[in-house]
């Protein structure tokens, strides 16, 4: 893979697809450590340079996994890898989320632990996972800026915040990118958030491009989810919502077949087509799923293809919000 994109006007050059590593440690049921590391190695070998994680994914498990994968990767691949780390989520021993901490002292504490777990002297992009409603974003960004000045962080990112917060953050320090959910069935950023990012030169790293597997073409109506799988409580995977959403996938499948591509490849290619300032993150946990995702880079969507996709899955077509109600309340991007 040779396609390269730049994250905003001040961020780093990265591969056109990034690898989201969360599912290797949490929220989608059991995963295979050996296969996870092999998948990261395969991603690096294919030219993927951006590895996305969070310090709360498996309570540090994901950062340690990335550490192991990078330590055992060829030196050239390891040197090209960039880490994008989210912090700030507060969790219980049982795994519940209890809030977010964006205080400057907490920011530096989280970073110290992440650097240790990752086994590196710097984090390439650092961002709070959700806005802390009790701490002005200027204070949180200011603390990360101090980490940049000290050499512990290279670039500052944002995650799931709205236009006003983006503007306030960008007034404090250069922002490389906003990480936010963006897919064929999650398009709310197009209204106000994406225009502000483009006005300010802030890139977008898009997660959920396959909507947690919902629009991958691999999710079936009768699939049994394992304990701890986020999708068991996700509104879009419930009852009539699921049936409606999989009908959208069936419509997308017809387009994919005509293009000689898979449903997942069409969904990823669609996000790639939305602008060179957008870098989709693919959450592949296995090498076969990674190979399929990489195939999206070879899919070209012309005007007729895009019109057909729009007709099959128009904006706002999905049934159900993208998170349960209690989690939607934490999204500054949805206010």
mmCIF file of C-alpha atoms in Angstrom:
data_model
loop_
_atom_site.group_PDB
_atom_site.id
_atom_site.type_symbol
_atom_site.label_atom_id
_atom_site.label_comp_id
_atom_site.label_asym_id
_atom_site.label_seq_id
_atom_site.Cartn_x
_atom_site.Cartn_y
_atom_site.Cartn_z
ATOM 1 C CA UNK A 1 0.000 0.000 0.000
ATOM 2 C CA UNK A 2 1.532 3.289 -1.081
ATOM 3 C CA UNK A 3 -1.362 5.723 -0.655
ATOM 4 C CA UNK A 4 -0.480 8.492 1.781
ATOM 5 C CA UNK A 5 -2.624 11.217 3.313
ATOM 6 C CA UNK A 6 -1.773 14.116 5.615
ATOM 7 C CA UNK A 7 -3.692 14.682 8.830
ATOM 8 C CA UNK A 8 -4.766 18.284 8.576
ATOM 9 C CA UNK A 9 -2.476 21.194 7.831
ATOM 10 C CA UNK A 10 -0.169 20.548 10.797
ATOM 11 C CA UNK A 11 -0.331 16.768 11.315
ATOM 12 C CA UNK A 12 1.836 13.903 10.121
ATOM 13 C CA UNK A 13 1.729 12.016 6.842
ATOM 14 C CA UNK A 14 0.061 8.645 7.387
ATOM 15 C CA UNK A 15 -1.163 5.710 5.362
ATOM 16 C CA UNK A 16 -4.553 6.223 3.672
ATOM 17 C CA UNK A 17 -5.982 3.546 5.974
ATOM 18 C CA UNK A 18 -5.192 3.240 9.663
ATOM 19 C CA UNK A 19 -5.568 0.178 11.882
ATOM 20 C CA UNK A 20 -7.935 0.548 14.832
ATOM 21 C CA UNK A 21 -6.697 -1.903 17.452
ATOM 22 C CA UNK A 22 -9.459 -1.671 20.091
ATOM 23 C CA UNK A 23 -11.214 -4.894 19.155
ATOM 24 C CA UNK A 24 -8.032 -6.855 19.810
ATOM 25 C CA UNK A 25 -8.478 -6.154 23.515
ATOM 26 C CA UNK A 26 -12.058 -5.182 24.300
ATOM 27 C CA UNK A 27 -15.728 -4.701 23.481
ATOM 28 C CA UNK A 28 -16.179 -7.297 20.716
ATOM 29 C CA UNK A 29 -15.811 -10.504 22.687
ATOM 30 C CA UNK A 30 -12.799 -12.788 22.912
ATOM 31 C CA UNK A 31 -9.826 -12.175 20.645
ATOM 32 C CA UNK A 32 -6.712 -14.181 19.806
ATOM 33 C CA UNK A 33 -3.475 -12.554 20.959
ATOM 34 C CA UNK A 34 -1.303 -14.393 18.437
ATOM 35 C CA UNK A 35 -3.636 -13.512 15.554
ATOM 36 C CA UNK A 36 -3.868 -9.920 16.764
ATOM 37 C CA UNK A 37 -0.095 -9.485 16.678
ATOM 38 C CA UNK A 38 0.080 -11.225 13.299
ATOM 39 C CA UNK A 39 -2.578 -8.803 12.023
ATOM 40 C CA UNK A 40 -0.607 -5.772 13.216
ATOM 41 C CA UNK A 41 2.497 -7.199 11.550
ATOM 42 C CA UNK A 42 0.555 -7.779 8.318
ATOM 43 C CA UNK A 43 -0.757 -4.213 8.463
ATOM 44 C CA UNK A 44 2.730 -2.796 8.876
ATOM 45 C CA UNK A 45 4.006 -5.024 6.065
ATOM 46 C CA UNK A 46 1.216 -3.714 3.807
ATOM 47 C CA UNK A 47 2.280 -0.140 4.473
ATOM 48 C CA UNK A 48 -0.209 0.859 7.162
ATOM 49 C CA UNK A 49 1.586 3.280 9.442
ATOM 50 C CA UNK A 50 -1.166 4.551 11.761
ATOM 51 C CA UNK A 51 -2.025 2.379 14.772
ATOM 52 C CA UNK A 52 -4.932 3.667 16.844
ATOM 53 C CA UNK A 53 -5.508 2.722 20.474
ATOM 54 C CA UNK A 54 -6.748 3.978 23.830
ATOM 55 C CA UNK A 55 -5.190 3.543 27.255
ATOM 56 C CA UNK A 56 -8.548 2.217 28.520
ATOM 57 C CA UNK A 57 -8.890 -0.518 25.865
ATOM 58 C CA UNK A 58 -8.647 -3.570 28.072
ATOM 59 C CA UNK A 59 -7.244 -1.311 30.828
ATOM 60 C CA UNK A 60 -3.830 -1.053 29.186
ATOM 61 C CA UNK A 61 -3.960 -4.433 27.449
ATOM 62 C CA UNK A 62 -4.118 -2.866 23.974
ATOM 63 C CA UNK A 63 -1.086 -0.653 24.495
ATOM 64 C CA UNK A 64 0.913 -3.626 25.764
ATOM 65 C CA UNK A 65 -0.228 -5.632 22.741
ATOM 66 C CA UNK A 66 0.962 -2.898 20.372
ATOM 67 C CA UNK A 67 4.244 -2.736 22.293
ATOM 68 C CA UNK A 68 4.776 -6.469 21.723
ATOM 69 C CA UNK A 69 3.790 -6.247 18.062
ATOM 70 C CA UNK A 70 6.184 -3.372 17.409
ATOM 71 C CA UNK A 71 9.039 -4.988 19.337
ATOM 72 C CA UNK A 72 8.716 -8.126 17.215
ATOM 73 C CA UNK A 73 8.222 -6.348 13.885
ATOM 74 C CA UNK A 74 11.060 -5.660 11.438
ATOM 75 C CA UNK A 75 12.964 -2.506 12.348
ATOM 76 C CA UNK A 76 11.947 -0.645 9.185
ATOM 77 C CA UNK A 77 8.242 -1.252 9.838
ATOM 78 C CA UNK A 78 8.599 -0.321 13.505
ATOM 79 C CA UNK A 79 10.243 2.979 12.619
ATOM 80 C CA UNK A 80 7.407 3.884 10.234
ATOM 81 C CA UNK A 81 4.640 3.152 12.770
ATOM 82 C CA UNK A 82 2.759 6.054 14.339
ATOM 83 C CA UNK A 83 0.711 5.681 17.520
ATOM 84 C CA UNK A 84 -2.564 7.528 18.045
ATOM 85 C CA UNK A 85 -3.640 7.266 21.681
ATOM 86 C CA UNK A 86 -6.878 8.270 23.413
ATOM 87 C CA UNK A 87 -6.952 8.874 27.153
ATOM 88 C CA UNK A 88 -9.237 10.176 29.865
ATOM 89 C CA UNK A 89 -11.859 7.451 30.252
ATOM 90 C CA UNK A 90 -12.410 6.359 33.848
ATOM 91 C CA UNK A 91 -13.321 2.723 34.416
ATOM 92 C CA UNK A 92 -14.155 0.287 37.203
ATOM 93 C CA UNK A 93 -12.548 -3.104 37.792
ATOM 94 C CA UNK A 94 -15.662 -4.638 36.250
ATOM 95 C CA UNK A 95 -15.197 -2.568 33.085
ATOM 96 C CA UNK A 96 -17.899 0.070 33.513
ATOM 97 C CA UNK A 97 -17.229 3.608 32.275
ATOM 98 C CA UNK A 98 -17.672 6.186 35.009
ATOM 99 C CA UNK A 99 -16.676 9.454 33.352
ATOM 100 C CA UNK A 100 -13.748 11.353 31.867
ATOM 101 C CA UNK A 101 -10.834 13.249 33.390
ATOM 102 C CA UNK A 102 -9.280 16.083 31.393
ATOM 103 C CA UNK A 103 -7.498 17.890 34.232
ATOM 104 C CA UNK A 104 -3.924 18.882 33.284
ATOM 105 C CA UNK A 105 -2.391 16.758 36.049
ATOM 106 C CA UNK A 106 -4.434 13.776 34.907
ATOM 107 C CA UNK A 107 -3.423 14.308 31.267
ATOM 108 C CA UNK A 108 0.255 14.075 32.194
ATOM 109 C CA UNK A 109 -0.374 11.090 34.450
ATOM 110 C CA UNK A 110 -2.212 9.200 31.691
ATOM 111 C CA UNK A 111 0.611 9.995 29.252
ATOM 112 C CA UNK A 112 3.300 8.713 31.614
ATOM 113 C CA UNK A 113 1.551 5.352 31.921
ATOM 114 C CA UNK A 114 0.926 5.101 28.163
ATOM 115 C CA UNK A 115 4.562 5.783 27.332
ATOM 116 C CA UNK A 116 5.586 3.016 29.710
ATOM 117 C CA UNK A 117 3.101 0.488 28.332
ATOM 118 C CA UNK A 118 3.922 1.314 24.717
ATOM 119 C CA UNK A 119 7.639 1.137 25.420
ATOM 120 C CA UNK A 120 8.361 4.364 23.574
ATOM 121 C CA UNK A 121 9.633 7.840 24.354
ATOM 122 C CA UNK A 122 6.829 9.650 22.544
ATOM 123 C CA UNK A 123 3.211 9.351 21.417
ATOM 124 C CA UNK A 124 2.599 10.555 17.878
ATOM 125 C CA UNK A 125 -0.984 11.816 18.343
ATOM 126 C CA UNK A 126 -2.589 12.249 21.766
ATOM 127 C CA UNK A 127 -6.243 13.061 22.397
ATOM 128 C CA UNK A 128 -8.820 12.950 25.161
ATOM 129 C CA UNK A 129 -11.425 10.331 24.257
ATOM 130 C CA UNK A 130 -14.438 12.420 25.273
ATOM 131 C CA UNK A 131 -14.808 15.995 26.439
ATOM 132 C CA UNK A 132 -14.623 16.343 30.220
ATOM 133 C CA UNK A 133 -17.612 18.602 30.970
ATOM 134 C CA UNK A 134 -15.966 19.809 34.187
ATOM 135 C CA UNK A 135 -12.691 20.965 32.624
ATOM 136 C CA UNK A 136 -12.427 23.645 29.920
ATOM 137 C CA UNK A 137 -11.015 22.126 26.730
ATOM 138 C CA UNK A 138 -8.400 24.906 26.748
ATOM 139 C CA UNK A 139 -6.877 23.432 29.928
ATOM 140 C CA UNK A 140 -6.775 19.899 28.556
ATOM 141 C CA UNK A 141 -5.248 20.993 25.243
ATOM 142 C CA UNK A 142 -2.810 23.233 27.076
ATOM 143 C CA UNK A 143 -1.546 20.253 29.060
ATOM 144 C CA UNK A 144 -1.025 18.213 25.897
ATOM 145 C CA UNK A 145 0.761 21.195 24.348
ATOM 146 C CA UNK A 146 3.173 21.112 27.296
ATOM 147 C CA UNK A 147 3.777 17.413 26.573
ATOM 148 C CA UNK A 148 4.521 18.373 22.961
ATOM 149 C CA UNK A 149 6.992 21.021 24.128
ATOM 150 C CA UNK A 150 8.689 18.433 26.357
ATOM 151 C CA UNK A 151 8.988 15.971 23.463
ATOM 152 C CA UNK A 152 6.638 13.336 24.887
ATOM 153 C CA UNK A 153 3.905 13.956 22.283
ATOM 154 C CA UNK A 154 4.273 14.960 18.626
ATOM 155 C CA UNK A 155 0.736 16.075 17.660
ATOM 156 C CA UNK A 156 -2.544 16.975 19.380
ATOM 157 C CA UNK A 157 -5.822 15.401 18.341
ATOM 158 C CA UNK A 158 -9.462 15.597 19.360
ATOM 159 C CA UNK A 159 -12.171 12.960 19.654
ATOM 160 C CA UNK A 160 -15.964 13.161 19.329
ATOM 161 C CA UNK A 161 -16.300 16.894 19.899
ATOM 162 C CA UNK A 162 -18.495 19.482 18.221
ATOM 163 C CA UNK A 163 -17.730 22.641 16.220
ATOM 164 C CA UNK A 164 -17.438 25.050 19.164
ATOM 165 C CA UNK A 165 -15.038 22.768 21.033
ATOM 166 C CA UNK A 166 -12.944 22.292 17.890
ATOM 167 C CA UNK A 167 -12.622 26.063 17.504
ATOM 168 C CA UNK A 168 -11.700 26.574 21.160
ATOM 169 C CA UNK A 169 -9.104 23.800 21.051
ATOM 170 C CA UNK A 170 -7.553 25.063 17.822
ATOM 171 C CA UNK A 171 -7.190 28.526 19.378
ATOM 172 C CA UNK A 172 -4.843 27.032 22.001
ATOM 173 C CA UNK A 173 -2.563 24.865 19.853
ATOM 174 C CA UNK A 174 -2.388 23.260 16.403
ATOM 175 C CA UNK A 175 -4.804 20.304 16.100
ATOM 176 C CA UNK A 176 -3.823 17.537 13.699
ATOM 177 C CA UNK A 177 -7.109 15.688 13.492
ATOM 178 C CA UNK A 178 -10.515 14.948 14.927
ATOM 179 C CA UNK A 179 -11.286 11.283 15.509
ATOM 180 C CA UNK A 180 -14.991 10.670 15.070
ATOM 181 C CA UNK A 181 -17.403 8.052 13.811
ATOM 182 C CA UNK A 182 -18.109 8.436 10.105
ATOM 183 C CA UNK A 183 -19.653 5.879 7.795
ATOM 184 C CA UNK A 184 -22.429 5.442 5.272
ATOM 185 C CA UNK A 185 -24.892 5.158 8.155
ATOM 186 C CA UNK A 186 -23.265 7.723 10.500
ATOM 187 C CA UNK A 187 -23.035 10.967 8.563
ATOM 188 C CA UNK A 188 -23.943 13.682 11.058
ATOM 189 C CA UNK A 189 -20.452 15.219 10.866
ATOM 190 C CA UNK A 190 -21.249 16.450 7.356
ATOM 191 C CA UNK A 191 -23.612 19.135 8.660
ATOM 192 C CA UNK A 192 -21.338 21.304 10.813
ATOM 193 C CA UNK A 193 -18.329 19.389 12.131
ATOM 194 C CA UNK A 194 -16.605 18.538 8.851
ATOM 195 C CA UNK A 195 -16.936 22.083 7.468
ATOM 196 C CA UNK A 196 -15.321 23.507 10.614
ATOM 197 C CA UNK A 197 -12.492 20.969 10.443
ATOM 198 C CA UNK A 198 -11.838 21.967 6.848
ATOM 199 C CA UNK A 199 -11.988 25.657 7.660
ATOM 200 C CA UNK A 200 -9.388 25.207 10.415
ATOM 201 C CA UNK A 201 -7.155 22.676 8.638
ATOM 202 C CA UNK A 202 -8.028 19.821 10.974
ATOM 203 C CA UNK A 203 -7.970 16.321 9.474
ATOM 204 C CA UNK A 204 -10.399 13.526 10.294
ATOM 205 C CA UNK A 205 -9.587 9.986 11.362
ATOM 206 C CA UNK A 206 -12.858 8.146 10.835
ATOM 207 C CA UNK A 207 -13.657 5.199 13.062
ATOM 208 C CA UNK A 208 -16.655 2.907 12.759
ATOM 209 C CA UNK A 209 -16.440 2.952 8.955
ATOM 210 C CA UNK A 210 -18.114 -0.476 8.958
ATOM 211 C CA UNK A 211 -20.339 0.503 11.892
ATOM 212 C CA UNK A 212 -18.848 -2.198 14.130
ATOM 213 C CA UNK A 213 -19.365 -4.840 11.490
ATOM 214 C CA UNK A 214 -22.995 -3.928 10.838
ATOM 215 C CA UNK A 215 -22.333 -2.834 7.261
ATOM 216 C CA UNK A 216 -19.387 -5.171 6.639
ATOM 217 C CA UNK A 217 -21.490 -7.702 4.769
ATOM 218 C CA UNK A 218 -20.529 -10.348 7.316
ATOM 219 C CA UNK A 219 -23.112 -9.715 10.040
ATOM 220 C CA UNK A 220 -26.160 -11.998 9.928
ATOM 221 C CA UNK A 221 -29.642 -11.514 11.346
ATOM 222 C CA UNK A 222 -29.352 -14.578 13.582
ATOM 223 C CA UNK A 223 -25.819 -14.015 14.888
ATOM 224 C CA UNK A 224 -25.303 -14.775 18.569
ATOM 225 C CA UNK A 225 -23.083 -12.228 20.309
ATOM 226 C CA UNK A 226 -20.663 -13.305 23.021
ATOM 227 C CA UNK A 227 -20.767 -11.876 26.572
ATOM 228 C CA UNK A 228 -19.206 -8.435 26.800
ATOM 229 C CA UNK A 229 -19.742 -7.631 23.137
ATOM 230 C CA UNK A 230 -20.665 -3.943 22.804
ATOM 231 C CA UNK A 231 -23.076 -4.746 20.006
ATOM 232 C CA UNK A 232 -25.355 -6.653 22.390
ATOM 233 C CA UNK A 233 -26.439 -3.289 23.814
ATOM 234 C CA UNK A 234 -25.974 -1.138 20.708
ATOM 235 C CA UNK A 235 -29.358 0.169 19.479
ATOM 236 C CA UNK A 236 -28.552 -0.455 15.830
ATOM 237 C CA UNK A 237 -28.119 -4.184 16.479
ATOM 238 C CA UNK A 238 -31.454 -4.678 18.249
ATOM 239 C CA UNK A 239 -34.631 -6.274 16.885
ATOM 240 C CA UNK A 240 -36.394 -4.317 14.177
ATOM 241 C CA UNK A 241 -33.479 -1.850 13.974
ATOM 242 C CA UNK A 242 -31.146 -4.702 13.019
ATOM 243 C CA UNK A 243 -33.543 -6.022 10.388
ATOM 244 C CA UNK A 244 -33.921 -2.564 8.852
ATOM 245 C CA UNK A 245 -30.170 -1.895 8.867
ATOM 246 C CA UNK A 246 -29.325 -5.237 7.296
ATOM 247 C CA UNK A 247 -31.836 -4.461 4.551
ATOM 248 C CA UNK A 248 -29.634 -1.458 3.773
ATOM 249 C CA UNK A 249 -26.647 -3.794 3.603
ATOM 250 C CA UNK A 250 -28.505 -6.029 1.146
ATOM 251 C CA UNK A 251 -29.048 -2.996 -1.092
ATOM 252 C CA UNK A 252 -25.358 -2.136 -0.812
ATOM 253 C CA UNK A 253 -24.432 -5.732 -1.637
ATOM 254 C CA UNK A 254 -26.012 -5.413 -5.089
ATOM 255 C CA UNK A 255 -23.754 -2.455 -5.859
ATOM 256 C CA UNK A 256 -20.713 -4.312 -4.525
ATOM 257 C CA UNK A 257 -21.430 -7.320 -6.740
ATOM 258 C CA UNK A 258 -21.668 -5.089 -9.797
ATOM 259 C CA UNK A 259 -18.288 -3.574 -8.921
ATOM 260 C CA UNK A 260 -16.663 -6.952 -8.228
ATOM 261 C CA UNK A 261 -15.984 -5.872 -4.669
ATOM 262 C CA UNK A 262 -17.163 -6.872 -1.215
ATOM 263 C CA UNK A 263 -19.677 -4.882 0.812
ATOM 264 C CA UNK A 264 -16.948 -3.886 3.271
ATOM 265 C CA UNK A 265 -14.709 -2.649 0.467
ATOM 266 C CA UNK A 266 -17.501 -0.461 -0.931
ATOM 267 C CA UNK A 267 -18.248 0.975 2.528
ATOM 268 C CA UNK A 268 -14.569 1.778 3.160
ATOM 269 C CA UNK A 269 -14.058 3.147 -0.362
ATOM 270 C CA UNK A 270 -17.035 5.446 0.168
ATOM 271 C CA UNK A 271 -15.371 7.005 3.247
ATOM 272 C CA UNK A 272 -12.086 7.296 1.336
ATOM 273 C CA UNK A 273 -13.979 9.128 -1.419
ATOM 274 C CA UNK A 274 -15.232 11.850 0.919
ATOM 275 C CA UNK A 275 -11.935 13.741 0.868
ATOM 276 C CA UNK A 276 -8.191 13.290 1.083
ATOM 277 C CA UNK A 277 -8.313 14.904 4.532
ATOM 278 C CA UNK A 278 -10.155 11.834 5.873
ATOM 279 C CA UNK A 279 -8.307 8.681 6.975
ATOM 280 C CA UNK A 280 -10.548 5.676 7.686
ATOM 281 C CA UNK A 281 -9.573 3.413 10.582
ATOM 282 C CA UNK A 282 -10.343 -0.248 9.952
ATOM 283 C CA UNK A 283 -10.884 -2.367 13.038
ATOM 284 C CA UNK A 284 -9.644 -5.667 11.618
ATOM 285 C CA UNK A 285 -8.766 -8.254 14.246
ATOM 286 C CA UNK A 286 -7.726 -10.941 11.759
ATOM 287 C CA UNK A 287 -5.471 -11.025 8.741
ATOM 288 C CA UNK A 288 -8.237 -12.056 6.357
ATOM 289 C CA UNK A 289 -10.395 -9.105 7.381
ATOM 290 C CA UNK A 290 -7.376 -6.806 7.053
ATOM 291 C CA UNK A 291 -6.687 -8.087 3.536
ATOM 292 C CA UNK A 292 -10.293 -7.442 2.587
ATOM 293 C CA UNK A 293 -10.132 -3.889 3.970
ATOM 294 C CA UNK A 294 -6.917 -3.159 2.077
ATOM 295 C CA UNK A 295 -8.723 -4.141 -1.111
ATOM 296 C CA UNK A 296 -10.842 -0.999 -0.713
ATOM 297 C CA UNK A 297 -7.831 1.021 -1.847
ATOM 298 C CA UNK A 298 -8.217 -0.566 -5.295
ATOM 299 C CA UNK A 299 -11.923 0.328 -5.572
ATOM 300 C CA UNK A 300 -12.650 3.489 -7.544
ATOM 301 C CA UNK A 301 -16.125 4.950 -7.158
ATOM 302 C CA UNK A 302 -17.242 7.169 -10.013
ATOM 303 C CA UNK A 303 -20.162 9.597 -9.972
ATOM 304 C CA UNK A 304 -22.620 6.895 -11.014
ATOM 305 C CA UNK A 305 -21.385 4.555 -8.275
ATOM 306 C CA UNK A 306 -21.694 7.262 -5.640
ATOM 307 C CA UNK A 307 -25.203 8.114 -6.803
ATOM 308 C CA UNK A 308 -26.205 4.447 -6.603
ATOM 309 C CA UNK A 309 -24.758 4.166 -3.101
ATOM 310 C CA UNK A 310 -26.590 7.328 -2.042
ATOM 311 C CA UNK A 311 -29.851 5.885 -3.336
ATOM 312 C CA UNK A 312 -29.275 2.551 -1.595
ATOM 313 C CA UNK A 313 -28.176 4.077 1.720
ATOM 314 C CA UNK A 314 -29.271 7.708 1.926
ATOM 315 C CA UNK A 315 -28.079 9.946 4.763
ATOM 316 C CA UNK A 316 -30.068 9.272 7.911
ATOM 317 C CA UNK A 317 -31.260 5.870 6.692
ATOM 318 C CA UNK A 318 -30.024 3.893 9.705
ATOM 319 C CA UNK A 319 -32.429 2.786 12.421
ATOM 320 C CA UNK A 320 -31.288 3.552 15.962
ATOM 321 C CA UNK A 321 -28.629 5.889 17.401
ATOM 322 C CA UNK A 322 -24.981 4.874 17.237
ATOM 323 C CA UNK A 323 -24.593 4.475 21.018
ATOM 324 C CA UNK A 324 -26.967 3.634 23.875
ATOM 325 C CA UNK A 325 -28.655 6.719 25.355
ATOM 326 C CA UNK A 326 -26.377 6.952 28.403
ATOM 327 C CA UNK A 327 -23.282 6.968 26.188
ATOM 328 C CA UNK A 328 -24.748 9.399 23.663
ATOM 329 C CA UNK A 329 -24.928 11.884 26.538
ATOM 330 C CA UNK A 330 -21.091 11.939 26.641
ATOM 331 C CA UNK A 331 -20.758 12.953 22.999
ATOM 332 C CA UNK A 332 -20.070 16.656 22.616
ATOM 333 C CA UNK A 333 -20.231 15.969 18.866
ATOM 334 C CA UNK A 334 -23.950 15.156 19.106
ATOM 335 C CA UNK A 335 -25.046 18.300 20.945
#
